[in-house]
Amino acid sequence: MNLTREAVVAQALGIVDQYGLPDLTMRRLATTLGVQPSALYWHFASKQDLLGAMAAVILADLPPYSGDLTRLTVWAARLHALLRRHRSGAELVWAVETLRPWEAGVGYAVEQALVQTCLAPALARTAARGVLSLVLAYAFDEDQRQLARSLGVSPPEPAIDPARDLDDAVAVFVAGIERAC
Amino acid sequence: MNLTREAVVAQALGIVDQYGLPDLTMRRLATTLGVQPSALYWHFASKQDLLGAMAAVILADLPPYSGDLTRLTVWAARLHALLRRHRSGAELVWAVETLRPWEAGVGYAVEQALVQTCLAPALARTAARGVLSLVLAYAFDEDQRQLARSLGVSPPEPAIDPARDLDDAVAVFVAGIERAC
DNA sequence: ACCTGAACACCGTTCAAGT
DNA sequence: ACCTGAACACCGTTCAAGT
């Protein structure tokens, strides 16, 4: 007893990793914690609040962006790896980013750093938004495929390495930025 | 009476456009059609089946891809416009694309056309997947923001043109492909 | 402060039965 | 063939009441 926010979030991430985000319900979460569903609402204002806390945990290990354009591809790979550490990581983080103003999100620091180097402000924003979108999209796509697979409705998969696919796409995108640099 | 699949899909898209995808429930849909919820299950095997049919309608006006690399940006803009014609268009289409093998999806035709021109097969796939991801990500992001706005939990928005943002990102990406061409 | 118990207003889906 | 009626097994959330 004496639930803490951290313990609840950890348990919620465990359920998501095992069964997927659609199976994360307040009632099920409460049951696995040995508590009534309403008990969760003392610690979290709503399910959205809980999902937000989960997203924050996922992003906790993201190092602050620093460096020039060449560091962009490793930053993208790092974020992608963080999102993929938990199932539906992209969906959780994406939802929270939408609720935040751009200046408080993960992409803004990238934009700022790129302005510091060689990029015009408009291009820096396009670069930051574009790379962030690619990372989120690839991670989200993989999450959806994994969910479909676990439900047995998956299409025949080409045996590929998703992280490599993203790297290729980001490399192309960064090359496009260099051309305009 | 005498419901048809087309009429149900049209009504469902109407509800989504007015109230958003989270408010599209089988029960609510049935009520607006003057019918019992169970009646829908004679025409659709499941809610997923209905959502798939909605996605097909959204994609119905997408012209087949043709031409070289320079046509890629207009194709992306066209797809983006189609997705944005209905609320949650990106989410609906994305889900259906995940269930389909890549060869049956919208991106495969793009890949094939690009191979026909100047691109190496691996680069053509990266290009097609990358541009499709950018379009889906930008449209999905806008949908989520619109939903947050309608729920009154939106962050302060920078007054920008989303379609222009996507065009910029796609232009950068295409420039990156040209460099490797 | 922290949780229980019970309720409210919902969901998707199934299936026998009607017409 | 097409739909109703009724049920099953769930949801998120609220709130008085307990400790």
mmCIF file of C-alpha atoms (C1' of nucleotides) in Angstrom:
data_model
loop_
_atom_site.group_PDB
_atom_site.id
_atom_site.type_symbol
_atom_site.label_atom_id
_atom_site.label_comp_id
_atom_site.label_asym_id
_atom_site.label_seq_id
_atom_site.Cartn_x
_atom_site.Cartn_y
_atom_site.Cartn_z
ATOM 1 C CA MET A 1 0.000 0.000 0.000
ATOM 2 C CA ASN A 2 0.877 3.660 0.080
ATOM 3 C CA LEU A 3 1.051 3.961 -3.652
ATOM 4 C CA THR A 4 3.455 6.437 -5.177
ATOM 5 C CA ARG A 5 3.254 8.057 -8.578
ATOM 6 C CA GLU A 6 6.561 6.440 -9.538
ATOM 7 C CA ALA A 7 5.385 2.950 -8.613
ATOM 8 C CA VAL A 8 2.145 3.373 -10.529
ATOM 9 C CA VAL A 9 3.952 4.677 -13.608
ATOM 10 C CA ALA A 10 6.427 1.797 -13.480
ATOM 11 C CA GLN A 11 3.618 -0.735 -13.257
ATOM 12 C CA ALA A 12 1.766 0.976 -16.108
ATOM 13 C CA LEU A 13 4.859 0.800 -18.319
ATOM 14 C CA GLY A 14 5.139 -2.858 -17.432
ATOM 15 C CA ILE A 15 1.592 -3.553 -18.589
ATOM 16 C CA VAL A 16 2.172 -1.627 -21.815
ATOM 17 C CA ASP A 17 5.376 -3.529 -22.521
ATOM 18 C CA GLN A 18 3.707 -6.873 -21.942
ATOM 19 C CA TYR A 19 0.261 -6.383 -23.444
ATOM 20 C CA GLY A 20 0.326 -3.132 -25.418
ATOM 21 C CA LEU A 21 -1.177 0.286 -24.833
ATOM 22 C CA PRO A 22 -4.788 -0.701 -25.663
ATOM 23 C CA ASP A 23 -4.702 -3.121 -22.723
ATOM 24 C CA LEU A 24 -3.619 -0.453 -20.268
ATOM 25 C CA THR A 25 -6.821 0.398 -18.402
ATOM 26 C CA MET A 26 -7.173 2.113 -15.084
ATOM 27 C CA ARG A 27 -9.114 -0.849 -13.743
ATOM 28 C CA ARG A 28 -6.561 -3.404 -14.854
ATOM 29 C CA LEU A 29 -3.700 -1.265 -13.566
ATOM 30 C CA ALA A 30 -5.447 -0.934 -10.223
ATOM 31 C CA THR A 31 -6.009 -4.678 -9.987
ATOM 32 C CA THR A 32 -2.351 -5.521 -10.594
ATOM 33 C CA LEU A 33 -1.450 -2.985 -7.896
ATOM 34 C CA GLY A 34 -3.880 -4.610 -5.457
ATOM 35 C CA VAL A 35 -5.986 -1.506 -5.149
ATOM 36 C CA GLN A 36 -9.361 -0.116 -6.180
ATOM 37 C CA PRO A 37 -9.539 1.825 -9.488
ATOM 38 C CA SER A 38 -10.602 4.965 -7.694
ATOM 39 C CA ALA A 39 -7.408 4.902 -5.636
ATOM 40 C CA LEU A 40 -5.446 5.880 -8.750
ATOM 41 C CA TYR A 41 -7.352 9.146 -8.915
ATOM 42 C CA TRP A 42 -5.827 10.332 -5.712
ATOM 43 C CA HIS A 43 -2.392 10.223 -7.394
ATOM 44 C CA PHE A 44 -3.378 11.166 -10.945
ATOM 45 C CA ALA A 45 -5.972 13.655 -12.057
ATOM 46 C CA SER A 46 -6.911 11.512 -15.043
ATOM 47 C CA LYS A 47 -5.646 8.780 -17.346
ATOM 48 C CA GLN A 48 -4.136 11.474 -19.534
ATOM 49 C CA ASP A 49 -2.168 12.637 -16.522
ATOM 50 C CA LEU A 50 -0.824 9.123 -16.045
ATOM 51 C CA LEU A 51 0.078 8.774 -19.730
ATOM 52 C CA GLY A 52 1.927 12.065 -19.514
ATOM 53 C CA ALA A 53 3.946 10.838 -16.568
ATOM 54 C CA MET A 54 4.802 7.690 -18.500
ATOM 55 C CA ALA A 55 6.022 9.770 -21.435
ATOM 56 C CA ALA A 56 8.197 11.828 -19.107
ATOM 57 C CA VAL A 57 9.865 8.669 -17.818
ATOM 58 C CA ILE A 58 10.537 7.508 -21.370
ATOM 59 C CA LEU A 59 12.183 10.827 -22.231
ATOM 60 C CA ALA A 60 14.108 11.066 -18.969
ATOM 61 C CA ASP A 61 17.311 9.631 -20.413
ATOM 62 C CA LEU A 62 17.389 11.906 -23.464
ATOM 63 C CA PRO A 63 20.603 13.939 -23.295
ATOM 64 C CA PRO A 64 20.368 17.649 -24.198
ATOM 65 C CA TYR A 65 21.246 18.346 -27.807
ATOM 66 C CA SER A 66 24.598 19.918 -28.516
ATOM 67 C CA GLY A 67 26.841 20.242 -31.504
ATOM 68 C CA ASP A 68 26.442 20.951 -35.154
ATOM 69 C CA LEU A 69 24.534 19.348 -38.003
ATOM 70 C CA THR A 70 26.631 16.184 -38.047
ATOM 71 C CA ARG A 71 25.373 15.339 -34.557
ATOM 72 C CA LEU A 72 21.776 15.387 -35.767
ATOM 73 C CA THR A 73 21.789 11.809 -37.031
ATOM 74 C CA VAL A 74 23.128 10.428 -33.741
ATOM 75 C CA TRP A 75 20.569 12.477 -31.801
ATOM 76 C CA ALA A 76 17.814 11.014 -33.968
ATOM 77 C CA ALA A 77 19.101 7.493 -33.404
ATOM 78 C CA ARG A 78 19.303 8.105 -29.656
ATOM 79 C CA LEU A 79 15.730 9.366 -29.451
ATOM 80 C CA HIS A 80 14.510 6.499 -31.600
ATOM 81 C CA ALA A 81 16.202 4.009 -29.291
ATOM 82 C CA LEU A 82 14.576 5.621 -26.251
ATOM 83 C CA LEU A 83 11.135 5.476 -27.839
ATOM 84 C CA ARG A 84 11.646 1.847 -28.753
ATOM 85 C CA ARG A 85 12.667 0.859 -25.239
ATOM 86 C CA HIS A 86 8.964 0.717 -24.370
ATOM 87 C CA ARG A 87 6.057 -0.397 -26.487
ATOM 88 C CA SER A 88 3.990 2.525 -27.777
ATOM 89 C CA GLY A 89 6.751 4.862 -26.665
ATOM 90 C CA ALA A 90 6.241 6.996 -29.754
ATOM 91 C CA GLU A 91 2.492 7.330 -29.197
ATOM 92 C CA LEU A 92 2.959 8.275 -25.549
ATOM 93 C CA VAL A 93 5.639 10.856 -26.273
ATOM 94 C CA TRP A 94 3.884 12.219 -29.334
ATOM 95 C CA ALA A 95 0.705 12.886 -27.378
ATOM 96 C CA VAL A 96 2.608 14.751 -24.701
ATOM 97 C CA GLU A 97 4.540 16.791 -27.258
ATOM 98 C CA THR A 98 1.274 17.879 -28.827
ATOM 99 C CA LEU A 99 0.053 19.225 -25.501
ATOM 100 C CA ARG A 100 3.261 21.176 -24.969
ATOM 101 C CA PRO A 101 4.209 24.385 -26.753
ATOM 102 C CA TRP A 102 7.036 23.819 -29.233
ATOM 103 C CA GLU A 103 9.452 25.798 -27.069
ATOM 104 C CA ALA A 104 9.053 23.265 -24.230
ATOM 105 C CA GLY A 105 9.394 20.183 -26.434
ATOM 106 C CA VAL A 106 12.370 18.043 -27.404
ATOM 107 C CA GLY A 107 12.678 19.594 -30.866
ATOM 108 C CA TYR A 108 13.191 23.174 -29.749
ATOM 109 C CA ALA A 109 16.626 22.547 -28.243
ATOM 110 C CA VAL A 110 17.693 21.011 -31.545
ATOM 111 C CA GLU A 111 16.466 24.058 -33.428
ATOM 112 C CA GLN A 112 18.339 26.392 -31.094
ATOM 113 C CA ALA A 113 21.569 24.452 -31.408
ATOM 114 C CA LEU A 114 21.364 24.444 -35.188
ATOM 115 C CA VAL A 115 20.834 28.196 -35.308
ATOM 116 C CA GLN A 116 24.032 28.498 -33.263
ATOM 117 C CA THR A 117 26.021 26.791 -36.008
ATOM 118 C CA CYS A 118 25.393 27.688 -39.618
ATOM 119 C CA LEU A 119 21.684 27.444 -40.313
ATOM 120 C CA ALA A 120 19.222 30.196 -41.078
ATOM 121 C CA PRO A 121 16.406 30.281 -38.473
ATOM 122 C CA ALA A 122 13.705 29.064 -40.842
ATOM 123 C CA LEU A 123 15.854 26.184 -42.046
ATOM 124 C CA ALA A 124 16.811 25.257 -38.486
ATOM 125 C CA ARG A 125 13.158 24.921 -37.577
ATOM 126 C CA THR A 126 12.413 22.871 -40.683
ATOM 127 C CA ALA A 127 15.378 20.646 -39.861
ATOM 128 C CA ALA A 128 14.357 20.121 -36.234
ATOM 129 C CA ARG A 129 10.699 19.499 -37.025
ATOM 130 C CA GLY A 130 11.532 17.271 -39.958
ATOM 131 C CA VAL A 131 13.937 15.006 -38.116
ATOM 132 C CA LEU A 132 11.666 14.791 -35.089
ATOM 133 C CA SER A 133 8.785 13.844 -37.384
ATOM 134 C CA LEU A 134 10.847 11.130 -39.054
ATOM 135 C CA VAL A 135 11.855 9.633 -35.716
ATOM 136 C CA LEU A 136 8.315 9.698 -34.347
ATOM 137 C CA ALA A 137 6.826 8.346 -37.555
ATOM 138 C CA TYR A 138 9.242 5.416 -37.856
ATOM 139 C CA ALA A 139 8.929 4.505 -34.191
ATOM 140 C CA PHE A 140 5.143 4.835 -34.294
ATOM 141 C CA ASP A 141 4.976 2.679 -37.393
ATOM 142 C CA GLU A 142 7.064 -0.037 -35.765
ATOM 143 C CA ASP A 143 4.890 0.070 -32.651
ATOM 144 C CA GLN A 144 1.762 -0.360 -34.719
ATOM 145 C CA ARG A 145 3.291 -3.273 -36.614
ATOM 146 C CA GLN A 146 4.329 -4.917 -33.356
ATOM 147 C CA LEU A 147 0.797 -4.521 -32.024
ATOM 148 C CA ALA A 148 -0.695 -5.986 -35.200
ATOM 149 C CA ARG A 149 1.757 -8.868 -34.929
ATOM 150 C CA SER A 150 0.743 -9.591 -31.352
ATOM 151 C CA LEU A 151 -2.899 -9.607 -32.435
ATOM 152 C CA GLY A 152 -2.138 -11.980 -35.266
ATOM 153 C CA VAL A 153 -3.291 -9.617 -38.013
ATOM 154 C CA SER A 154 0.150 -8.709 -39.259
ATOM 155 C CA PRO A 155 1.028 -8.581 -42.956
ATOM 156 C CA PRO A 156 3.999 -10.588 -44.250
ATOM 157 C CA GLU A 157 7.013 -8.655 -42.977
ATOM 158 C CA PRO A 158 10.087 -7.977 -45.027
ATOM 159 C CA ALA A 159 12.930 -9.001 -42.729
ATOM 160 C CA ILE A 160 14.502 -5.605 -42.260
ATOM 161 C CA ASP A 161 16.223 -3.584 -39.575
ATOM 162 C CA PRO A 162 13.907 -0.697 -38.625
ATOM 163 C CA ALA A 163 16.631 1.351 -36.936
ATOM 164 C CA ARG A 164 18.728 1.170 -40.111
ATOM 165 C CA ASP A 165 15.750 2.339 -42.172
ATOM 166 C CA LEU A 166 15.400 5.403 -40.002
ATOM 167 C CA ASP A 167 19.114 6.085 -40.181
ATOM 168 C CA ASP A 168 18.949 6.028 -43.968
ATOM 169 C CA ALA A 169 16.014 8.424 -44.045
ATOM 170 C CA VAL A 170 17.629 10.814 -41.575
ATOM 171 C CA ALA A 171 20.891 10.706 -43.546
ATOM 172 C CA VAL A 172 19.015 11.711 -46.686
ATOM 173 C CA PHE A 173 17.255 14.494 -44.838
ATOM 174 C CA VAL A 174 20.483 15.836 -43.333
ATOM 175 C CA ALA A 175 22.092 15.762 -46.763
ATOM 176 C CA GLY A 176 19.242 17.927 -47.976
ATOM 177 C CA ILE A 177 19.898 20.423 -45.218
ATOM 178 C CA GLU A 178 23.604 20.567 -46.041
ATOM 179 C CA ARG A 179 22.760 21.437 -49.616
ATOM 180 C CA ALA A 180 20.841 24.494 -48.430
ATOM 181 C CA CYS A 181 23.528 25.415 -45.928
ATOM 182 C CA MET B 1 -33.778 1.574 -43.312
ATOM 183 C CA ASN B 2 -31.866 -0.853 -45.491
ATOM 184 C CA LEU B 3 -28.485 0.409 -44.472
ATOM 185 C CA THR B 4 -25.641 0.225 -46.942
ATOM 186 C CA ARG B 5 -21.943 0.136 -46.218
ATOM 187 C CA GLU B 6 -21.470 3.384 -48.103
ATOM 188 C CA ALA B 7 -24.143 5.205 -46.115
ATOM 189 C CA VAL B 8 -22.715 4.004 -42.822
ATOM 190 C CA VAL B 9 -19.187 5.020 -43.810
ATOM 191 C CA ALA B 10 -20.389 8.461 -44.891
ATOM 192 C CA GLN B 11 -22.201 8.974 -41.611
ATOM 193 C CA ALA B 12 -19.144 7.790 -39.680
ATOM 194 C CA LEU B 13 -16.929 10.273 -41.500
ATOM 195 C CA GLY B 14 -19.460 12.963 -40.681
ATOM 196 C CA ILE B 15 -19.259 12.188 -36.971
ATOM 197 C CA VAL B 16 -15.463 12.164 -37.079
ATOM 198 C CA ASP B 17 -15.372 15.508 -38.877
ATOM 199 C CA GLN B 18 -17.742 17.102 -36.394
ATOM 200 C CA TYR B 19 -16.656 15.573 -33.087
ATOM 201 C CA GLY B 20 -13.352 13.800 -33.666
ATOM 202 C CA LEU B 21 -12.364 10.143 -33.867
ATOM 203 C CA PRO B 22 -12.598 9.453 -30.107
ATOM 204 C CA ASP B 23 -16.306 10.301 -30.288
ATOM 205 C CA LEU B 24 -16.973 7.818 -33.055
ATOM 206 C CA THR B 25 -18.576 4.887 -31.258
ATOM 207 C CA MET B 26 -20.636 2.121 -32.751
ATOM 208 C CA ARG B 27 -23.501 2.988 -30.424
ATOM 209 C CA ARG B 28 -23.480 6.652 -31.290
ATOM 210 C CA LEU B 29 -23.155 5.910 -34.981
ATOM 211 C CA ALA B 30 -26.098 3.536 -34.784
ATOM 212 C CA THR B 31 -28.215 6.106 -32.969
ATOM 213 C CA THR B 32 -27.633 8.791 -35.601
ATOM 214 C CA LEU B 33 -28.598 6.226 -38.234
ATOM 215 C CA GLY B 34 -31.802 5.393 -36.380
ATOM 216 C CA VAL B 35 -30.816 1.801 -35.843
ATOM 217 C CA GLN B 36 -29.662 -0.558 -33.105
ATOM 218 C CA PRO B 37 -25.900 -0.916 -32.533
ATOM 219 C CA SER B 38 -26.031 -4.587 -33.415
ATOM 220 C CA ALA B 39 -27.402 -3.734 -36.850
ATOM 221 C CA LEU B 40 -23.989 -2.367 -37.845
ATOM 222 C CA TYR B 41 -22.501 -5.811 -37.373
ATOM 223 C CA TRP B 42 -24.459 -7.193 -40.220
ATOM 224 C CA HIS B 43 -22.633 -4.793 -42.572
ATOM 225 C CA PHE B 44 -19.235 -4.677 -40.854
ATOM 226 C CA ALA B 45 -17.395 -7.506 -39.161
ATOM 227 C CA SER B 46 -15.999 -5.144 -36.528
ATOM 228 C CA LYS B 47 -15.207 -1.522 -35.778
ATOM 229 C CA GLN B 48 -11.791 -2.071 -37.349
ATOM 230 C CA ASP B 49 -13.555 -3.145 -40.514
ATOM 231 C CA LEU B 50 -15.529 0.098 -40.513
ATOM 232 C CA LEU B 51 -12.412 2.188 -39.896
ATOM 233 C CA GLY B 52 -10.729 0.438 -42.801
ATOM 234 C CA ALA B 53 -13.613 1.272 -45.094
ATOM 235 C CA MET B 54 -13.382 4.906 -43.983
ATOM 236 C CA ALA B 55 -9.669 4.968 -44.795
ATOM 237 C CA ALA B 56 -10.383 3.544 -48.239
ATOM 238 C CA VAL B 57 -12.827 6.376 -48.936
ATOM 239 C CA ILE B 58 -10.259 8.951 -47.861
ATOM 240 C CA LEU B 59 -7.665 7.466 -50.209
ATOM 241 C CA ALA B 60 -10.102 7.012 -53.087
ATOM 242 C CA ASP B 61 -9.137 10.268 -54.816
ATOM 243 C CA LEU B 62 -5.392 9.653 -54.681
ATOM 244 C CA PRO B 63 -4.103 9.580 -58.273
ATOM 245 C CA PRO B 64 -1.539 6.891 -59.134
ATOM 246 C CA TYR B 65 2.024 8.137 -58.902
ATOM 247 C CA SER B 66 3.842 8.835 -62.124
ATOM 248 C CA GLY B 67 6.864 10.803 -63.138
ATOM 249 C CA ASP B 68 10.313 11.425 -61.805
ATOM 250 C CA LEU B 69 11.724 12.816 -58.598
ATOM 251 C CA THR B 70 10.473 16.345 -59.185
ATOM 252 C CA ARG B 71 6.888 15.068 -58.987
ATOM 253 C CA LEU B 72 7.489 13.717 -55.508
ATOM 254 C CA THR B 73 6.812 17.008 -53.741
ATOM 255 C CA VAL B 74 3.477 17.504 -55.502
ATOM 256 C CA TRP B 75 2.487 13.899 -54.740
ATOM 257 C CA ALA B 76 3.264 14.501 -51.075
ATOM 258 C CA ALA B 77 1.218 17.704 -51.050
ATOM 259 C CA ARG B 78 -1.670 15.905 -52.752
ATOM 260 C CA LEU B 79 -1.695 13.062 -50.225
ATOM 261 C CA HIS B 80 -1.428 15.521 -47.354
ATOM 262 C CA ALA B 81 -4.412 17.453 -48.674
ATOM 263 C CA LEU B 82 -6.458 14.248 -48.928
ATOM 264 C CA LEU B 83 -5.610 13.245 -45.370
ATOM 265 C CA ARG B 84 -6.525 16.699 -44.122
ATOM 266 C CA ARG B 85 -9.916 16.661 -45.840
ATOM 267 C CA HIS B 86 -11.215 14.626 -42.914
ATOM 268 C CA ARG B 87 -10.322 14.853 -39.266
ATOM 269 C CA SER B 88 -8.053 12.022 -38.133
ATOM 270 C CA GLY B 89 -7.497 11.147 -41.765
ATOM 271 C CA ALA B 90 -3.849 10.374 -41.067
ATOM 272 C CA GLU B 91 -4.652 8.048 -38.181
ATOM 273 C CA LEU B 92 -7.259 6.169 -40.194
ATOM 274 C CA VAL B 93 -5.021 5.737 -43.219
ATOM 275 C CA TRP B 94 -1.944 4.947 -41.158
ATOM 276 C CA ALA B 95 -3.720 2.127 -39.355
ATOM 277 C CA VAL B 96 -4.850 0.592 -42.618
ATOM 278 C CA GLU B 97 -1.382 0.919 -44.156
ATOM 279 C CA THR B 98 0.072 -0.963 -41.201
ATOM 280 C CA LEU B 99 -2.284 -3.874 -41.815
ATOM 281 C CA ARG B 100 -1.361 -4.032 -45.477
ATOM 282 C CA PRO B 101 1.880 -5.413 -46.902
ATOM 283 C CA TRP B 102 4.100 -2.618 -48.248
ATOM 284 C CA GLU B 103 3.545 -3.810 -51.805
ATOM 285 C CA ALA B 104 -0.196 -3.077 -51.506
ATOM 286 C CA GLY B 105 0.225 0.337 -49.896
ATOM 287 C CA VAL B 106 0.387 3.846 -51.309
ATOM 288 C CA GLY B 107 4.168 4.078 -50.953
ATOM 289 C CA TYR B 108 5.046 1.113 -53.134
ATOM 290 C CA ALA B 109 3.882 2.731 -56.370
ATOM 291 C CA VAL B 110 6.104 5.701 -55.569
ATOM 292 C CA GLU B 111 9.069 3.421 -54.999
ATOM 293 C CA GLN B 112 8.474 1.632 -58.304
ATOM 294 C CA ALA B 113 8.178 4.877 -60.247
ATOM 295 C CA LEU B 114 11.413 6.192 -58.758
ATOM 296 C CA VAL B 115 13.297 3.035 -59.668
ATOM 297 C CA GLN B 116 12.113 3.608 -63.237
ATOM 298 C CA THR B 117 13.882 6.963 -63.351
ATOM 299 C CA CYS B 118 17.365 7.299 -61.902
ATOM 300 C CA LEU B 119 17.348 5.908 -58.378
ATOM 301 C CA ALA B 120 19.016 2.817 -57.029
ATOM 302 C CA PRO B 121 16.459 0.387 -55.560
ATOM 303 C CA ALA B 122 17.548 0.899 -51.955
ATOM 304 C CA LEU B 123 17.443 4.679 -52.307
ATOM 305 C CA ALA B 124 14.050 4.534 -54.008
ATOM 306 C CA ARG B 125 12.629 2.635 -51.044
ATOM 307 C CA THR B 126 14.191 5.053 -48.567
ATOM 308 C CA ALA B 127 12.768 7.957 -50.550
ATOM 309 C CA ALA B 128 9.262 6.514 -50.743
ATOM 310 C CA ARG B 129 9.160 5.476 -47.088
ATOM 311 C CA GLY B 130 10.691 8.754 -45.967
ATOM 312 C CA VAL B 131 8.305 11.019 -47.825
ATOM 313 C CA LEU B 132 5.294 8.932 -46.829
ATOM 314 C CA SER B 133 6.422 9.106 -43.201
ATOM 315 C CA LEU B 134 6.789 12.882 -43.375
ATOM 316 C CA VAL B 135 3.306 13.305 -44.836
ATOM 317 C CA LEU B 136 1.696 10.985 -42.289
ATOM 318 C CA ALA B 137 3.600 12.524 -39.387
ATOM 319 C CA TYR B 138 2.737 16.129 -40.267
ATOM 320 C CA ALA B 139 -0.908 15.316 -40.916
ATOM 321 C CA PHE B 140 -1.155 13.228 -37.758
ATOM 322 C CA ASP B 141 0.432 15.999 -35.730
ATOM 323 C CA GLU B 142 -2.030 18.548 -37.069
ATOM 324 C CA ASP B 143 -4.939 16.238 -36.308
ATOM 325 C CA GLN B 144 -3.779 15.797 -32.745
ATOM 326 C CA ARG B 145 -3.388 19.553 -32.313
ATOM 327 C CA GLN B 146 -6.867 20.132 -33.714
ATOM 328 C CA LEU B 147 -8.280 17.592 -31.285
ATOM 329 C CA ALA B 148 -6.467 19.191 -28.352
ATOM 330 C CA ARG B 149 -7.790 22.572 -29.473
ATOM 331 C CA SER B 150 -11.365 21.285 -29.560
ATOM 332 C CA LEU B 151 -10.905 19.902 -26.049
ATOM 333 C CA GLY B 152 -9.551 23.206 -24.832
ATOM 334 C CA VAL B 153 -6.172 21.813 -23.776
ATOM 335 C CA SER B 154 -4.194 23.254 -26.647
ATOM 336 C CA PRO B 155 -0.842 24.986 -26.182
ATOM 337 C CA PRO B 156 -0.366 28.516 -27.538
ATOM 338 C CA GLU B 157 -0.097 27.997 -31.267
ATOM 339 C CA PRO B 158 2.380 29.762 -33.491
ATOM 340 C CA ALA B 159 0.278 31.072 -36.349
ATOM 341 C CA ILE B 160 1.768 29.015 -39.158
ATOM 342 C CA ASP B 161 0.689 27.250 -42.297
ATOM 343 C CA PRO B 162 0.988 23.489 -41.721
ATOM 344 C CA ALA B 163 0.905 22.610 -45.401
ATOM 345 C CA ARG B 164 3.809 24.987 -46.051
ATOM 346 C CA ASP B 165 5.772 23.372 -43.219
ATOM 347 C CA LEU B 166 5.381 19.985 -44.823
ATOM 348 C CA ASP B 167 6.350 21.353 -48.226
ATOM 349 C CA ASP B 168 9.557 22.730 -46.741
ATOM 350 C CA ALA B 169 10.419 19.433 -45.091
ATOM 351 C CA VAL B 170 9.684 17.431 -48.223
ATOM 352 C CA ALA B 171 11.745 19.860 -50.303
ATOM 353 C CA VAL B 172 14.700 19.328 -47.976
ATOM 354 C CA PHE B 173 14.263 15.581 -48.155
ATOM 355 C CA VAL B 174 14.045 15.556 -51.943
ATOM 356 C CA ALA B 175 17.174 17.704 -52.109
ATOM 357 C CA GLY B 176 18.901 15.052 -50.056
ATOM 358 C CA ILE B 177 17.854 12.377 -52.517
ATOM 359 C CA GLU B 178 19.120 14.416 -55.469
ATOM 360 C CA ARG B 179 22.511 14.660 -53.831
ATOM 361 C CA ALA B 180 22.774 10.882 -53.736
ATOM 362 C CA CYS B 181 21.455 10.554 -57.263
ATOM 363 C "C1'" DA C 1 -3.482 11.731 3.757
ATOM 364 C "C1'" DC C 2 -4.839 7.876 1.397
ATOM 365 C "C1'" DC C 3 -8.006 4.420 0.095
ATOM 366 C "C1'" DT C 4 -12.732 1.684 -0.253
ATOM 367 C "C1'" DG C 5 -17.466 0.953 -2.033
ATOM 368 C "C1'" DA C 6 -20.742 1.984 -4.859
ATOM 369 C "C1'" DA C 7 -22.522 4.204 -8.364
ATOM 370 C "C1'" DC C 8 -22.967 6.801 -13.188
ATOM 371 C "C1'" DA C 9 -22.732 6.915 -17.890
ATOM 372 C "C1'" DC C 10 -20.703 4.791 -21.091
ATOM 373 C "C1'" DC C 11 -18.017 1.059 -24.446
ATOM 374 C "C1'" DG C 12 -17.565 -3.245 -28.483
ATOM 375 C "C1'" DT C 13 -19.570 -7.463 -29.537
ATOM 376 C "C1'" DT C 14 -22.613 -11.638 -29.721
ATOM 377 C "C1'" DC C 15 -26.683 -14.010 -30.678
ATOM 378 C "C1'" DA C 16 -31.253 -15.728 -30.401
ATOM 379 C "C1'" DA C 17 -35.333 -14.055 -32.119
ATOM 380 C "C1'" DG C 18 -38.239 -11.439 -35.079
ATOM 381 C "C1'" DT C 19 -39.865 -9.835 -40.006
ATOM 382 C "C1'" DA D 1 -31.649 -10.723 -45.972
ATOM 383 C "C1'" DC D 2 -31.678 -7.460 -42.588
ATOM 384 C "C1'" DC D 3 -32.642 -5.804 -38.100
ATOM 385 C "C1'" DT D 4 -34.293 -5.851 -32.890
ATOM 386 C "C1'" DG D 5 -33.741 -6.936 -27.950
ATOM 387 C "C1'" DA D 6 -31.232 -8.308 -24.546
ATOM 388 C "C1'" DA D 7 -27.350 -9.602 -22.615
ATOM 389 C "C1'" DC D 8 -21.982 -10.058 -21.557
ATOM 390 C "C1'" DA D 9 -17.845 -8.259 -20.198
ATOM 391 C "C1'" DC D 10 -15.902 -4.393 -20.010
ATOM 392 C "C1'" DC D 11 -14.506 1.138 -19.772
ATOM 393 C "C1'" DG D 12 -13.069 6.243 -17.164
ATOM 394 C "C1'" DT D 13 -14.495 8.959 -13.493
ATOM 395 C "C1'" DT D 14 -16.784 10.796 -9.236
ATOM 396 C "C1'" DC D 15 -17.668 11.020 -4.512
ATOM 397 C "C1'" DA D 16 -19.330 9.999 -0.024
ATOM 398 C "C1'" DA D 17 -17.549 7.345 3.442
ATOM 399 C "C1'" DG D 18 -14.080 4.987 5.977
ATOM 400 C "C1'" DT D 19 -9.282 4.806 8.449
#
